[in-house]
Amino acid sequence: MSDSTVHAAGCVLWRRAPYDEGLEICLVHRPKYDDWSHPKGKLKRGEDALAGALREVLEETGHACVPGARLPTARYFANGRPKQVTYWAAEATTGSFTPSEEVDRILWLPPAAARNRLTQPRDRQLLDALLDALHSA
């Protein structure tokens, strides 16, 4: 791994829908990029990737969560540097959202609606990986 790689982690956050026991996926809206994505962020120096993923979910969505299956790692370029984001499936437990400068809105959507709302194709692949992991669990 090159020292110039930006290391980040996040979760595809989900919960059972309160009304029909279906799945809902949490998406975050970042006003800086005007995009919809999964909660994620840069790791602090020396921070474990899973610990960083759980911290970012809490910071961005206000929800604690229980991590599940490891999902595919996303690798892409951001601001001219390679970026590597390690992801987990995570079930939301407790919490409530408070808007911030970084994330001004969240949405809980059924998988098909979440897929349509996600900005990046790589985030749609993570959603598919989550659904596969949950169905095989």
Short mmCIF file of C-alpha atoms in Angstrom, two decimals:
data_model
loop_
_atom_site.label_atom_id
_atom_site.label_comp_id
_atom_site.label_asym_id
_atom_site.label_seq_id
_atom_site.Cartn_x
_atom_site.Cartn_y
_atom_site.Cartn_z
CA MET A 1 0.00 0.00 0.00
CA SER A 2 1.30 3.38 -0.93
CA ASP A 3 1.62 6.07 1.72
CA SER A 4 -0.42 8.41 -0.47
CA THR A 5 -3.52 6.21 -0.26
CA VAL A 6 -6.34 7.76 1.75
CA HIS A 7 -7.79 5.13 4.09
CA ALA A 8 -11.43 5.38 5.05
CA ALA A 9 -14.16 3.10 6.36
CA GLY A 10 -17.91 3.01 6.46
CA CYS A 11 -21.04 0.91 6.67
CA VAL A 12 -24.05 0.11 4.60
CA LEU A 13 -26.48 0.88 7.42
CA TRP A 14 -29.81 -0.93 7.51
CA ARG A 15 -32.78 -1.55 9.76
CA ARG A 16 -36.04 -3.46 9.73
CA ALA A 17 -38.80 -1.15 8.51
CA PRO A 18 -41.06 -0.27 11.43
CA TYR A 19 -44.27 -0.98 9.52
CA ASP A 20 -43.72 -4.21 7.52
CA GLU A 21 -40.44 -5.77 8.66
CA GLY A 22 -38.95 -5.06 5.22
CA LEU A 23 -35.46 -3.60 4.95
CA GLU A 24 -34.59 0.08 4.95
CA ILE A 25 -31.19 1.40 3.96
CA CYS A 26 -29.80 4.62 5.43
CA LEU A 27 -28.34 7.09 2.93
CA VAL A 28 -26.56 10.30 3.86
CA HIS A 29 -26.66 13.54 1.88
CA ARG A 30 -23.43 15.52 1.82
CA PRO A 31 -24.08 19.13 0.82
CA LYS A 32 -20.41 19.72 -0.06
CA TYR A 33 -20.74 17.19 -2.92
CA ASP A 34 -24.55 17.26 -3.26
CA ASP A 35 -24.53 13.47 -3.33
CA TRP A 36 -26.22 10.53 -1.62
CA SER A 37 -23.98 7.81 -0.27
CA HIS A 38 -23.36 5.40 2.58
CA PRO A 39 -21.91 6.80 5.82
CA LYS A 40 -18.12 6.71 5.67
CA GLY A 41 -15.07 8.78 6.47
CA LYS A 42 -11.32 8.96 6.78
CA LEU A 43 -9.62 6.91 9.43
CA LYS A 44 -7.69 8.66 12.17
CA ARG A 45 -4.00 7.81 12.40
CA GLY A 46 -3.65 4.28 13.76
CA GLU A 47 -7.42 3.76 13.98
CA ASP A 48 -8.79 0.28 13.36
CA ALA A 49 -10.96 0.23 10.21
CA LEU A 50 -14.02 -1.25 11.93
CA ALA A 51 -13.78 1.18 14.84
CA GLY A 52 -13.52 4.02 12.31
CA ALA A 53 -16.53 2.76 10.36
CA LEU A 54 -18.68 2.62 13.51
CA ARG A 55 -17.47 6.08 14.58
CA GLU A 56 -18.32 7.55 11.18
CA VAL A 57 -21.81 5.99 11.19
CA LEU A 58 -22.47 7.51 14.61
CA GLU A 59 -21.05 10.92 13.60
CA GLU A 60 -22.91 11.11 10.28
CA THR A 61 -26.26 9.48 11.14
CA GLY A 62 -26.55 9.73 14.93
CA HIS A 63 -27.17 5.98 15.08
CA ALA A 64 -25.26 3.29 16.91
CA CYS A 65 -25.07 0.01 15.01
CA VAL A 66 -24.05 -3.61 15.20
CA PRO A 67 -21.51 -4.59 12.52
CA GLY A 68 -22.16 -7.63 10.39
CA ALA A 69 -20.55 -9.07 7.29
CA ARG A 70 -17.53 -7.42 5.73
CA LEU A 71 -18.47 -5.97 2.35
CA PRO A 72 -16.24 -5.32 -0.67
CA THR A 73 -13.60 -2.63 -0.31
CA ALA A 74 -14.09 0.34 -2.63
CA ARG A 75 -11.00 1.66 -4.40
CA TYR A 76 -11.09 4.84 -6.45
CA PHE A 77 -9.38 8.19 -6.94
CA ALA A 78 -10.53 11.26 -5.03
CA ASN A 79 -8.83 14.63 -5.43
CA GLY A 80 -6.05 12.99 -7.44
CA ARG A 81 -5.16 10.47 -4.71
CA PRO A 82 -5.99 6.79 -4.42
CA LYS A 83 -8.68 6.15 -1.82
CA GLN A 84 -9.53 2.83 -0.19
CA VAL A 85 -12.78 2.51 1.78
CA THR A 86 -13.40 -0.62 3.85
CA TYR A 87 -17.10 -1.37 4.39
CA TRP A 88 -19.24 -3.51 6.64
CA ALA A 89 -22.93 -4.29 6.75
CA ALA A 90 -24.32 -2.78 9.96
CA GLU A 91 -27.73 -2.93 11.59
CA ALA A 92 -28.85 0.35 13.16
CA THR A 93 -29.81 0.09 16.82
CA THR A 94 -30.46 3.32 18.71
CA GLY A 95 -30.04 6.98 17.90
CA SER A 96 -31.47 9.96 16.12
CA PHE A 97 -30.16 12.19 13.38
CA THR A 98 -29.01 15.77 13.88
CA PRO A 99 -28.06 17.72 10.72
CA SER A 100 -24.48 18.98 10.47
CA GLU A 101 -22.28 20.79 7.96
CA GLU A 102 -20.98 17.45 6.71
CA VAL A 103 -24.35 15.62 6.47
CA ASP A 104 -27.50 17.72 6.25
CA ARG A 105 -30.04 14.94 5.60
CA ILE A 106 -30.46 11.20 5.90
CA LEU A 107 -33.09 8.99 4.31
CA TRP A 108 -34.27 5.51 5.25
CA LEU A 109 -35.37 3.88 2.00
CA PRO A 110 -36.36 0.42 0.77
CA PRO A 111 -33.48 -1.16 -1.21
CA ALA A 112 -34.88 -0.37 -4.69
CA ALA A 113 -35.44 3.30 -3.81
CA ALA A 114 -32.01 3.50 -2.15
CA ARG A 115 -30.40 2.04 -5.27
CA ASN A 116 -32.04 4.74 -7.41
CA ARG A 117 -31.04 7.55 -5.01
CA LEU A 118 -27.35 6.60 -4.64
CA THR A 119 -25.09 8.87 -6.66
CA GLN A 120 -22.14 6.53 -7.33
CA PRO A 121 -22.37 3.12 -9.07
CA ARG A 122 -19.85 1.72 -6.55
CA ASP A 123 -22.35 2.48 -3.78
CA ARG A 124 -25.01 0.50 -5.65
CA GLN A 125 -22.60 -2.47 -5.75
CA LEU A 126 -22.22 -2.20 -1.96
CA LEU A 127 -26.00 -2.24 -1.57
CA ASP A 128 -26.14 -5.43 -3.67
CA ALA A 129 -23.38 -6.97 -1.52
CA LEU A 130 -25.36 -6.10 1.64
CA LEU A 131 -28.52 -7.75 0.26
CA ASP A 132 -26.52 -10.87 -0.71
CA ALA A 133 -24.95 -11.02 2.77
CA LEU A 134 -28.31 -10.66 4.52
CA HIS A 135 -29.97 -13.29 2.33
CA SER A 136 -27.18 -15.80 2.94
CA ALA A 137 -27.03 -15.15 6.70
#
